Amino acid sequence: MAITRRNAVRIVPIKVPDDELRLATAAAVQAPAGARLTYRGGPVIAAVDVFAIFWGHAWLTSPQSGLMASIEDFYRFIVSSAVLRELNEYSAGGTTIATGTYAGSAVLETSHRRTVSDATLRKRLKAEIANNPAFPKPSANTLFMFHLPSGVTAVAGKARSCASFCGYHDAIRKDILYGVLPSPDCTGCLNGMPVLDAITVAASHELCEAVTDPIPGQSWYDDANGEIGDICAWQTKKIGAYTVQLEWSNKANGCV
Ligand SMILES: [Zn+2]
């Protein structure tokens, strides 16, 4: 199934992301046997530079504003943490993967609908990059991370957040890399965790996937099991003050 969907990815520009974090299920808490990421020749991110985008006026009011501050603290911490250092084994194509930086954030106050499609989000991201001086000009290291407030559904193809996924990442052409983190408004995305933990688990999943497979399916990938985060979906650990997802290590032959 993954192969069919990946083939579709090459033909259809807007598609169901095959790189999403799916809803938690009992079956998803153990790494599948025989998992192995292989390198497909595409880019990896050398020193990720995360720019967070909080879309919606709701981020400026309590309690979302407190959550926003915590998400920013998480990114500041995670980019220079062991989570990034552990990705070094996936250095490839002449690029060494090292720790990264946090470029800052922007709040997009203009309202959006109750659902935000991937096409709308891409259009908005391109417009902000072109017109908003608060946005960085994307480099090969830049990763835009969209956060949507509670009550807003992300839609990609026919897939909807909280109905089939909890986050995804993708690329516009080959040079604008982004992740999408809807609010975990359902039990399948909370998986029994506090809201912030559910967000940092999904964000760490998408961050590590974006670093090792920024253009989905073109760099480190497992045809049977997907990307680095998919193999270990919903297995978590604590690092510093934060709960993050375990990631697949070829070297360790397990989730670390
Ligand atoms: Zn994933």
PDB file of C-alpha atoms and ligand atoms in Angstrom:
ATOM      1  CA  MET A   1       0.000   0.000   0.000  1.00  0.00           C
ATOM      2  CA  ALA A   2       2.812   2.370   0.848  1.00  0.00           C
ATOM      3  CA  ILE A   3       4.383   1.775  -2.566  1.00  0.00           C
ATOM      4  CA  THR A   4       1.152   2.569  -4.408  1.00  0.00           C
ATOM      5  CA  ARG A   5       0.712   5.754  -2.441  1.00  0.00           C
ATOM      6  CA  ARG A   6       4.317   6.776  -3.000  1.00  0.00           C
ATOM      7  CA  ASN A   7       3.894   6.312  -6.732  1.00  0.00           C
ATOM      8  CA  ALA A   8       0.842   8.551  -6.544  1.00  0.00           C
ATOM      9  CA  VAL A   9       2.976  11.153  -4.773  1.00  0.00           C
ATOM     10  CA  ARG A  10       5.218  11.537  -7.804  1.00  0.00           C
ATOM     11  CA  ILE A  11       2.333  12.249 -10.142  1.00  0.00           C
ATOM     12  CA  VAL A  12      -0.165  14.228  -8.093  1.00  0.00           C
ATOM     13  CA  PRO A  13       1.107  17.498  -6.629  1.00  0.00           C
ATOM     14  CA  ILE A  14      -1.516  17.689  -3.866  1.00  0.00           C
ATOM     15  CA  LYS A  15      -2.001  14.347  -2.249  1.00  0.00           C
ATOM     16  CA  VAL A  16      -2.698  12.446   0.877  1.00  0.00           C
ATOM     17  CA  PRO A  17       0.565  12.729   2.761  1.00  0.00           C
ATOM     18  CA  ASP A  18       2.236   9.360   3.159  1.00  0.00           C
ATOM     19  CA  ASP A  19       4.477  10.902   5.742  1.00  0.00           C
ATOM     20  CA  GLU A  20       1.861  11.651   8.359  1.00  0.00           C
ATOM     21  CA  LEU A  21       1.720  10.655  11.979  1.00  0.00           C
ATOM     22  CA  ARG A  22      -1.314   8.414  12.125  1.00  0.00           C
ATOM     23  CA  LEU A  23      -3.685   8.201  15.057  1.00  0.00           C
ATOM     24  CA  ALA A  24      -2.511   6.093  17.954  1.00  0.00           C
ATOM     25  CA  THR A  25      -3.739   2.525  18.057  1.00  0.00           C
ATOM     26  CA  ALA A  26      -2.796  -0.389  20.279  1.00  0.00           C
ATOM     27  CA  ALA A  27      -1.011  -2.018  17.336  1.00  0.00           C
ATOM     28  CA  ALA A  28       1.126   1.045  16.706  1.00  0.00           C
ATOM     29  CA  VAL A  29       3.222   0.963  19.848  1.00  0.00           C
ATOM     30  CA  GLN A  30       5.747  -1.623  18.729  1.00  0.00           C
ATOM     31  CA  ALA A  31       8.260  -1.288  15.913  1.00  0.00           C
ATOM     32  CA  PRO A  32       7.496  -3.647  13.017  1.00  0.00           C
ATOM     33  CA  ALA A  33       9.930  -6.540  12.548  1.00  0.00           C
ATOM     34  CA  GLY A  34      12.477  -6.078   9.779  1.00  0.00           C
ATOM     35  CA  ALA A  35      12.270  -2.295   9.678  1.00  0.00           C
ATOM     36  CA  ARG A  36      15.165  -0.680   7.825  1.00  0.00           C
ATOM     37  CA  LEU A  37      15.586   2.786   6.357  1.00  0.00           C
ATOM     38  CA  THR A  38      17.439   2.913   3.059  1.00  0.00           C
ATOM     39  CA  TYR A  39      18.816   6.005   1.376  1.00  0.00           C
ATOM     40  CA  ARG A  40      17.204   7.056  -1.921  1.00  0.00           C
ATOM     41  CA  GLY A  41      19.665   9.736  -2.983  1.00  0.00           C
ATOM     42  CA  GLY A  42      17.721  12.838  -1.994  1.00  0.00           C
ATOM     43  CA  PRO A  43      18.681  15.643   0.405  1.00  0.00           C
ATOM     44  CA  VAL A  44      18.901  15.591   4.189  1.00  0.00           C
ATOM     45  CA  ILE A  45      18.883  18.698   6.405  1.00  0.00           C
ATOM     46  CA  ALA A  46      22.349  19.553   7.749  1.00  0.00           C
ATOM     47  CA  ALA A  47      21.446  21.970  10.547  1.00  0.00           C
ATOM     48  CA  VAL A  48      17.705  22.422  10.803  1.00  0.00           C
ATOM     49  CA  ASP A  49      16.517  25.984  11.397  1.00  0.00           C
ATOM     50  CA  VAL A  50      12.974  25.797  12.746  1.00  0.00           C
ATOM     51  CA  PHE A  51      10.556  28.673  12.223  1.00  0.00           C
ATOM     52  CA  ALA A  52       7.232  28.181  14.005  1.00  0.00           C
ATOM     53  CA  ILE A  53       3.996  29.590  12.596  1.00  0.00           C
ATOM     54  CA  PHE A  54       1.024  29.928  14.899  1.00  0.00           C
ATOM     55  CA  TRP A  55      -1.956  30.411  12.647  1.00  0.00           C
ATOM     56  CA  GLY A  56      -5.073  31.978  14.131  1.00  0.00           C
ATOM     57  CA  HIS A  57      -5.953  34.782  16.545  1.00  0.00           C
ATOM     58  CA  ALA A  58      -6.684  32.107  19.174  1.00  0.00           C
ATOM     59  CA  TRP A  59      -2.929  31.825  19.802  1.00  0.00           C
ATOM     60  CA  LEU A  60      -2.937  35.292  21.335  1.00  0.00           C
ATOM     61  CA  THR A  61      -5.530  34.492  23.976  1.00  0.00           C
ATOM     62  CA  SER A  62      -5.355  32.262  27.032  1.00  0.00           C
ATOM     63  CA  PRO A  63      -4.940  29.308  27.311  1.00  0.00           C
ATOM     64  CA  GLN A  64      -3.522  28.941  23.772  1.00  0.00           C
ATOM     65  CA  SER A  65      -1.013  31.740  24.383  1.00  0.00           C
ATOM     66  CA  GLY A  66       0.571  29.784  27.238  1.00  0.00           C
ATOM     67  CA  LEU A  67       0.705  26.710  25.053  1.00  0.00           C
ATOM     68  CA  MET A  68       2.373  28.728  22.296  1.00  0.00           C
ATOM     69  CA  ALA A  69       5.133  29.852  24.681  1.00  0.00           C
ATOM     70  CA  SER A  70       5.693  26.237  25.739  1.00  0.00           C
ATOM     71  CA  ILE A  71       5.898  25.046  22.129  1.00  0.00           C
ATOM     72  CA  GLU A  72       8.504  27.731  21.412  1.00  0.00           C
ATOM     73  CA  ASP A  73      10.535  26.648  24.453  1.00  0.00           C
ATOM     74  CA  PHE A  74      10.328  23.084  23.170  1.00  0.00           C
ATOM     75  CA  TYR A  75      11.748  24.013  19.756  1.00  0.00           C
ATOM     76  CA  ARG A  76      14.539  26.075  21.350  1.00  0.00           C
ATOM     77  CA  PHE A  77      15.487  23.021  23.379  1.00  0.00           C
ATOM     78  CA  ILE A  78      15.008  20.222  20.881  1.00  0.00           C
ATOM     79  CA  VAL A  79      17.047  21.620  17.984  1.00  0.00           C
ATOM     80  CA  SER A  80      20.295  21.413  19.967  1.00  0.00           C
ATOM     81  CA  SER A  81      19.424  18.215  21.853  1.00  0.00           C
ATOM     82  CA  ALA A  82      20.435  14.562  21.601  1.00  0.00           C
ATOM     83  CA  VAL A  83      17.339  14.011  19.438  1.00  0.00           C
ATOM     84  CA  LEU A  84      19.126  15.812  16.593  1.00  0.00           C
ATOM     85  CA  ARG A  85      22.545  14.341  17.400  1.00  0.00           C
ATOM     86  CA  GLU A  86      21.067  10.856  17.086  1.00  0.00           C
ATOM     87  CA  LEU A  87      20.159  11.594  13.472  1.00  0.00           C
ATOM     88  CA  ASN A  88      23.839  11.922  12.552  1.00  0.00           C
ATOM     89  CA  GLU A  89      23.920   8.279  11.415  1.00  0.00           C
ATOM     90  CA  TYR A  90      21.697   9.344   8.501  1.00  0.00           C
ATOM     91  CA  SER A  91      24.208  11.827   7.127  1.00  0.00           C
ATOM     92  CA  ALA A  92      24.228  11.193   3.381  1.00  0.00           C
ATOM     93  CA  GLY A  93      24.863  12.621  -0.049  1.00  0.00           C
ATOM     94  CA  GLY A  94      27.751  14.717   1.247  1.00  0.00           C
ATOM     95  CA  THR A  95      25.617  16.328   3.971  1.00  0.00           C
ATOM     96  CA  THR A  96      26.416  15.754   7.639  1.00  0.00           C
ATOM     97  CA  ILE A  97      23.388  15.970   9.931  1.00  0.00           C
ATOM     98  CA  ALA A  98      24.143  18.007  13.053  1.00  0.00           C
ATOM     99  CA  THR A  99      22.170  19.992  15.592  1.00  0.00           C
ATOM    100  CA  GLY A 100      20.155  23.003  14.504  1.00  0.00           C
ATOM    101  CA  THR A 101      18.779  26.366  15.569  1.00  0.00           C
ATOM    102  CA  TYR A 102      15.471  27.993  16.353  1.00  0.00           C
ATOM    103  CA  ALA A 103      14.775  30.882  13.966  1.00  0.00           C
ATOM    104  CA  GLY A 104      11.783  32.241  15.892  1.00  0.00           C
ATOM    105  CA  SER A 105       8.103  32.422  15.209  1.00  0.00           C
ATOM    106  CA  ALA A 106       5.226  34.429  13.790  1.00  0.00           C
ATOM    107  CA  VAL A 107       1.566  34.584  14.671  1.00  0.00           C
ATOM    108  CA  LEU A 108      -0.750  34.846  11.678  1.00  0.00           C
ATOM    109  CA  GLU A 109      -3.715  36.670  13.144  1.00  0.00           C
ATOM    110  CA  THR A 110      -5.949  36.598  10.121  1.00  0.00           C
ATOM    111  CA  SER A 111      -8.670  34.075  10.600  1.00  0.00           C
ATOM    112  CA  HIS A 112      -8.944  30.842   8.717  1.00  0.00           C
ATOM    113  CA  ARG A 113     -11.874  28.503   8.320  1.00  0.00           C
ATOM    114  CA  ARG A 114     -12.593  25.611  10.634  1.00  0.00           C
ATOM    115  CA  THR A 115     -10.676  23.477   8.189  1.00  0.00           C
ATOM    116  CA  VAL A 116      -7.336  24.350   6.582  1.00  0.00           C
ATOM    117  CA  SER A 117      -6.440  22.439   3.449  1.00  0.00           C
ATOM    118  CA  ASP A 118      -2.868  21.665   2.515  1.00  0.00           C
ATOM    119  CA  ALA A 119      -3.331  23.747  -0.643  1.00  0.00           C
ATOM    120  CA  THR A 120      -4.475  26.771   1.387  1.00  0.00           C
ATOM    121  CA  LEU A 121      -1.607  26.342   3.773  1.00  0.00           C
ATOM    122  CA  ARG A 122       0.985  26.167   0.982  1.00  0.00           C
ATOM    123  CA  LYS A 123      -0.457  29.226  -0.691  1.00  0.00           C
ATOM    124  CA  ARG A 124      -0.372  31.142   2.572  1.00  0.00           C
ATOM    125  CA  LEU A 125       3.196  30.063   3.335  1.00  0.00           C
ATOM    126  CA  LYS A 126       4.437  31.204  -0.078  1.00  0.00           C
ATOM    127  CA  ALA A 127       2.646  34.546   0.330  1.00  0.00           C
ATOM    128  CA  GLU A 128       4.098  35.155   3.806  1.00  0.00           C
ATOM    129  CA  ILE A 129       7.620  34.303   2.630  1.00  0.00           C
ATOM    130  CA  ALA A 130       7.217  36.753  -0.247  1.00  0.00           C
ATOM    131  CA  ASN A 131       5.553  39.604   1.669  1.00  0.00           C
ATOM    132  CA  ASN A 132       6.109  39.283   5.407  1.00  0.00           C
ATOM    133  CA  PRO A 133       9.522  40.514   6.623  1.00  0.00           C
ATOM    134  CA  ALA A 134       9.068  38.510   9.817  1.00  0.00           C
ATOM    135  CA  PHE A 135       9.439  35.325   7.779  1.00  0.00           C
ATOM    136  CA  PRO A 136      12.913  33.995   6.914  1.00  0.00           C
ATOM    137  CA  LYS A 137      13.825  33.414   3.290  1.00  0.00           C
ATOM    138  CA  PRO A 138      13.964  29.627   3.151  1.00  0.00           C
ATOM    139  CA  SER A 139      17.354  27.966   2.966  1.00  0.00           C
ATOM    140  CA  ALA A 140      18.053  24.259   2.673  1.00  0.00           C
ATOM    141  CA  ASN A 141      17.970  24.206   6.492  1.00  0.00           C
ATOM    142  CA  THR A 142      14.729  26.093   7.044  1.00  0.00           C
ATOM    143  CA  LEU A 143      11.779  24.112   8.337  1.00  0.00           C
ATOM    144  CA  PHE A 144       8.466  25.924   8.780  1.00  0.00           C
ATOM    145  CA  MET A 145       6.297  24.317  11.454  1.00  0.00           C
ATOM    146  CA  PHE A 146       2.617  25.279  11.317  1.00  0.00           C
ATOM    147  CA  HIS A 147       0.587  25.020  14.492  1.00  0.00           C
ATOM    148  CA  LEU A 148      -3.189  25.244  14.273  1.00  0.00           C
ATOM    149  CA  PRO A 149      -5.332  26.152  17.295  1.00  0.00           C
ATOM    150  CA  SER A 150      -7.853  23.882  18.947  1.00  0.00           C
ATOM    151  CA  GLY A 151     -11.018  23.443  16.909  1.00  0.00           C
ATOM    152  CA  VAL A 152      -9.322  23.750  13.518  1.00  0.00           C
ATOM    153  CA  THR A 153      -8.954  20.679  11.296  1.00  0.00           C
ATOM    154  CA  ALA A 154      -6.097  20.187   8.834  1.00  0.00           C
ATOM    155  CA  VAL A 155      -7.085  18.516   5.567  1.00  0.00           C
ATOM    156  CA  ALA A 156      -4.638  16.927   3.137  1.00  0.00           C
ATOM    157  CA  GLY A 157      -6.180  15.166   0.172  1.00  0.00           C
ATOM    158  CA  LYS A 158      -9.033  13.156   1.659  1.00  0.00           C
ATOM    159  CA  ALA A 159      -7.290  12.802   5.023  1.00  0.00           C
ATOM    160  CA  ARG A 160      -8.332  14.940   7.989  1.00  0.00           C
ATOM    161  CA  SER A 161      -6.559  15.558  11.265  1.00  0.00           C
ATOM    162  CA  CYS A 162      -8.067  13.625  14.164  1.00  0.00           C
ATOM    163  CA  ALA A 163      -9.877  11.383  11.660  1.00  0.00           C
ATOM    164  CA  SER A 164      -6.768   9.782  10.174  1.00  0.00           C
ATOM    165  CA  PHE A 165      -3.641  11.734  11.156  1.00  0.00           C
ATOM    166  CA  CYS A 166      -2.101  13.919  13.865  1.00  0.00           C
ATOM    167  CA  GLY A 167       0.564  15.740  11.837  1.00  0.00           C
ATOM    168  CA  TYR A 168       2.486  15.620   8.576  1.00  0.00           C
ATOM    169  CA  HIS A 169       5.413  17.192   6.760  1.00  0.00           C
ATOM    170  CA  ASP A 170       6.035  17.914   3.123  1.00  0.00           C
ATOM    171  CA  ALA A 171       7.877  20.178   0.675  1.00  0.00           C
ATOM    172  CA  ILE A 172       6.731  22.825  -1.790  1.00  0.00           C
ATOM    173  CA  ARG A 173       8.654  22.085  -4.948  1.00  0.00           C
ATOM    174  CA  LYS A 174      11.961  21.028  -3.464  1.00  0.00           C
ATOM    175  CA  ASP A 175      12.882  24.150  -1.589  1.00  0.00           C
ATOM    176  CA  ILE A 176      10.230  25.088   0.981  1.00  0.00           C
ATOM    177  CA  LEU A 177      10.058  22.500   3.738  1.00  0.00           C
ATOM    178  CA  TYR A 178       7.196  22.510   6.200  1.00  0.00           C
ATOM    179  CA  GLY A 179       5.379  20.522   8.844  1.00  0.00           C
ATOM    180  CA  VAL A 180       1.765  20.796   9.995  1.00  0.00           C
ATOM    181  CA  LEU A 181       0.727  20.224  13.584  1.00  0.00           C
ATOM    182  CA  PRO A 182      -3.010  20.521  14.179  1.00  0.00           C
ATOM    183  CA  SER A 183      -4.202  20.694  17.765  1.00  0.00           C
ATOM    184  CA  PRO A 184      -4.552  17.193  19.266  1.00  0.00           C
ATOM    185  CA  ASP A 185      -8.310  17.515  19.773  1.00  0.00           C
ATOM    186  CA  CYS A 186      -9.086  13.799  19.914  1.00  0.00           C
ATOM    187  CA  THR A 187      -8.143  10.703  21.905  1.00  0.00           C
ATOM    188  CA  GLY A 188      -6.330   9.247  18.866  1.00  0.00           C
ATOM    189  CA  CYS A 189      -3.886  12.175  18.866  1.00  0.00           C
ATOM    190  CA  LEU A 190      -3.707  12.714  22.639  1.00  0.00           C
ATOM    191  CA  ASN A 191      -3.057   9.020  23.303  1.00  0.00           C
ATOM    192  CA  GLY A 192      -3.586   9.629  27.025  1.00  0.00           C
ATOM    193  CA  MET A 193      -1.086  12.493  27.216  1.00  0.00           C
ATOM    194  CA  PRO A 194      -1.462  16.133  28.271  1.00  0.00           C
ATOM    195  CA  VAL A 195      -1.945  18.468  25.284  1.00  0.00           C
ATOM    196  CA  LEU A 196       1.609  19.823  25.315  1.00  0.00           C
ATOM    197  CA  ASP A 197       3.101  16.315  25.403  1.00  0.00           C
ATOM    198  CA  ALA A 198       0.913  15.211  22.498  1.00  0.00           C
ATOM    199  CA  ILE A 199       2.116  18.243  20.526  1.00  0.00           C
ATOM    200  CA  THR A 200       5.811  17.702  21.324  1.00  0.00           C
ATOM    201  CA  VAL A 201       5.522  14.004  20.436  1.00  0.00           C
ATOM    202  CA  ALA A 202       3.987  14.840  17.043  1.00  0.00           C
ATOM    203  CA  ALA A 203       6.382  17.755  16.469  1.00  0.00           C
ATOM    204  CA  SER A 204       9.454  15.618  17.247  1.00  0.00           C
ATOM    205  CA  HIS A 205       8.120  12.922  14.892  1.00  0.00           C
ATOM    206  CA  GLU A 206       7.718  15.383  12.014  1.00  0.00           C
ATOM    207  CA  LEU A 207      10.958  17.224  12.800  1.00  0.00           C
ATOM    208  CA  CYS A 208      13.064  14.045  12.613  1.00  0.00           C
ATOM    209  CA  GLU A 209      11.299  12.957   9.433  1.00  0.00           C
ATOM    210  CA  ALA A 210      11.830  16.340   7.820  1.00  0.00           C
ATOM    211  CA  VAL A 211      15.568  16.189   8.639  1.00  0.00           C
ATOM    212  CA  THR A 212      16.104  12.687   7.262  1.00  0.00           C
ATOM    213  CA  ASP A 213      13.534  12.730   4.423  1.00  0.00           C
ATOM    214  CA  PRO A 214      12.670  16.375   3.689  1.00  0.00           C
ATOM    215  CA  ILE A 215      11.058  15.563   0.357  1.00  0.00           C
ATOM    216  CA  PRO A 216       8.959  12.582   1.409  1.00  0.00           C
ATOM    217  CA  GLY A 217      10.196   9.288  -0.019  1.00  0.00           C
ATOM    218  CA  GLN A 218      13.322  10.714  -1.645  1.00  0.00           C
ATOM    219  CA  SER A 219      15.887  10.227   1.130  1.00  0.00           C
ATOM    220  CA  TRP A 220      15.699   7.858   4.138  1.00  0.00           C
ATOM    221  CA  TYR A 221      12.660   5.631   3.720  1.00  0.00           C
ATOM    222  CA  ASP A 222      11.393   2.120   4.360  1.00  0.00           C
ATOM    223  CA  ASP A 223       8.985   0.899   1.667  1.00  0.00           C
ATOM    224  CA  ALA A 224       7.079  -1.264   4.135  1.00  0.00           C
ATOM    225  CA  ASN A 225       7.019   1.073   7.125  1.00  0.00           C
ATOM    226  CA  GLY A 226       7.538   4.650   5.966  1.00  0.00           C
ATOM    227  CA  GLU A 227       9.854   7.239   7.481  1.00  0.00           C
ATOM    228  CA  ILE A 228      12.042   7.333  10.588  1.00  0.00           C
ATOM    229  CA  GLY A 229       9.190   8.419  12.857  1.00  0.00           C
ATOM    230  CA  ASP A 230       6.519   6.171  11.405  1.00  0.00           C
ATOM    231  CA  ILE A 231       8.377   3.013  12.401  1.00  0.00           C
ATOM    232  CA  CYS A 232       8.372   4.048  16.068  1.00  0.00           C
ATOM    233  CA  ALA A 233       5.073   5.941  16.142  1.00  0.00           C
ATOM    234  CA  TRP A 234       3.726   6.619  19.648  1.00  0.00           C
ATOM    235  CA  GLN A 235       6.709   5.181  21.484  1.00  0.00           C
ATOM    236  CA  THR A 236       7.882   8.046  23.675  1.00  0.00           C
ATOM    237  CA  LYS A 237      10.649   9.093  26.027  1.00  0.00           C
ATOM    238  CA  LYS A 238      11.409  12.060  28.223  1.00  0.00           C
ATOM    239  CA  ILE A 239      14.258  14.390  27.288  1.00  0.00           C
ATOM    240  CA  GLY A 240      14.802  17.429  29.477  1.00  0.00           C
ATOM    241  CA  ALA A 241      11.320  18.627  30.402  1.00  0.00           C
ATOM    242  CA  TYR A 242       9.747  17.273  27.233  1.00  0.00           C
ATOM    243  CA  THR A 243       8.103  14.116  25.969  1.00  0.00           C
ATOM    244  CA  VAL A 244       9.276  13.189  22.486  1.00  0.00           C
ATOM    245  CA  GLN A 245       8.801  10.267  20.164  1.00  0.00           C
ATOM    246  CA  LEU A 246      11.393   7.530  19.763  1.00  0.00           C
ATOM    247  CA  GLU A 247      12.961   7.394  16.279  1.00  0.00           C
ATOM    248  CA  TRP A 248      14.188   4.419  14.291  1.00  0.00           C
ATOM    249  CA  SER A 249      17.937   3.801  14.358  1.00  0.00           C
ATOM    250  CA  ASN A 250      19.422   1.510  11.703  1.00  0.00           C
ATOM    251  CA  LYS A 251      22.602   1.392  13.782  1.00  0.00           C
ATOM    252  CA  ALA A 252      20.816   0.292  16.953  1.00  0.00           C
ATOM    253  CA  ASN A 253      18.282  -1.759  14.965  1.00  0.00           C
ATOM    254  CA  GLY A 254      15.562  -0.355  17.153  1.00  0.00           C
ATOM    255  CA  CYS A 255      13.693   2.706  18.357  1.00  0.00           C
ATOM    256  CA  VAL A 256      15.910   5.047  20.357  1.00  0.00           C
TER     257      VAL A 256
HETATM  258 ZN    ZN B   1       5.623  10.180   9.970  1.00  0.00          ZN
END
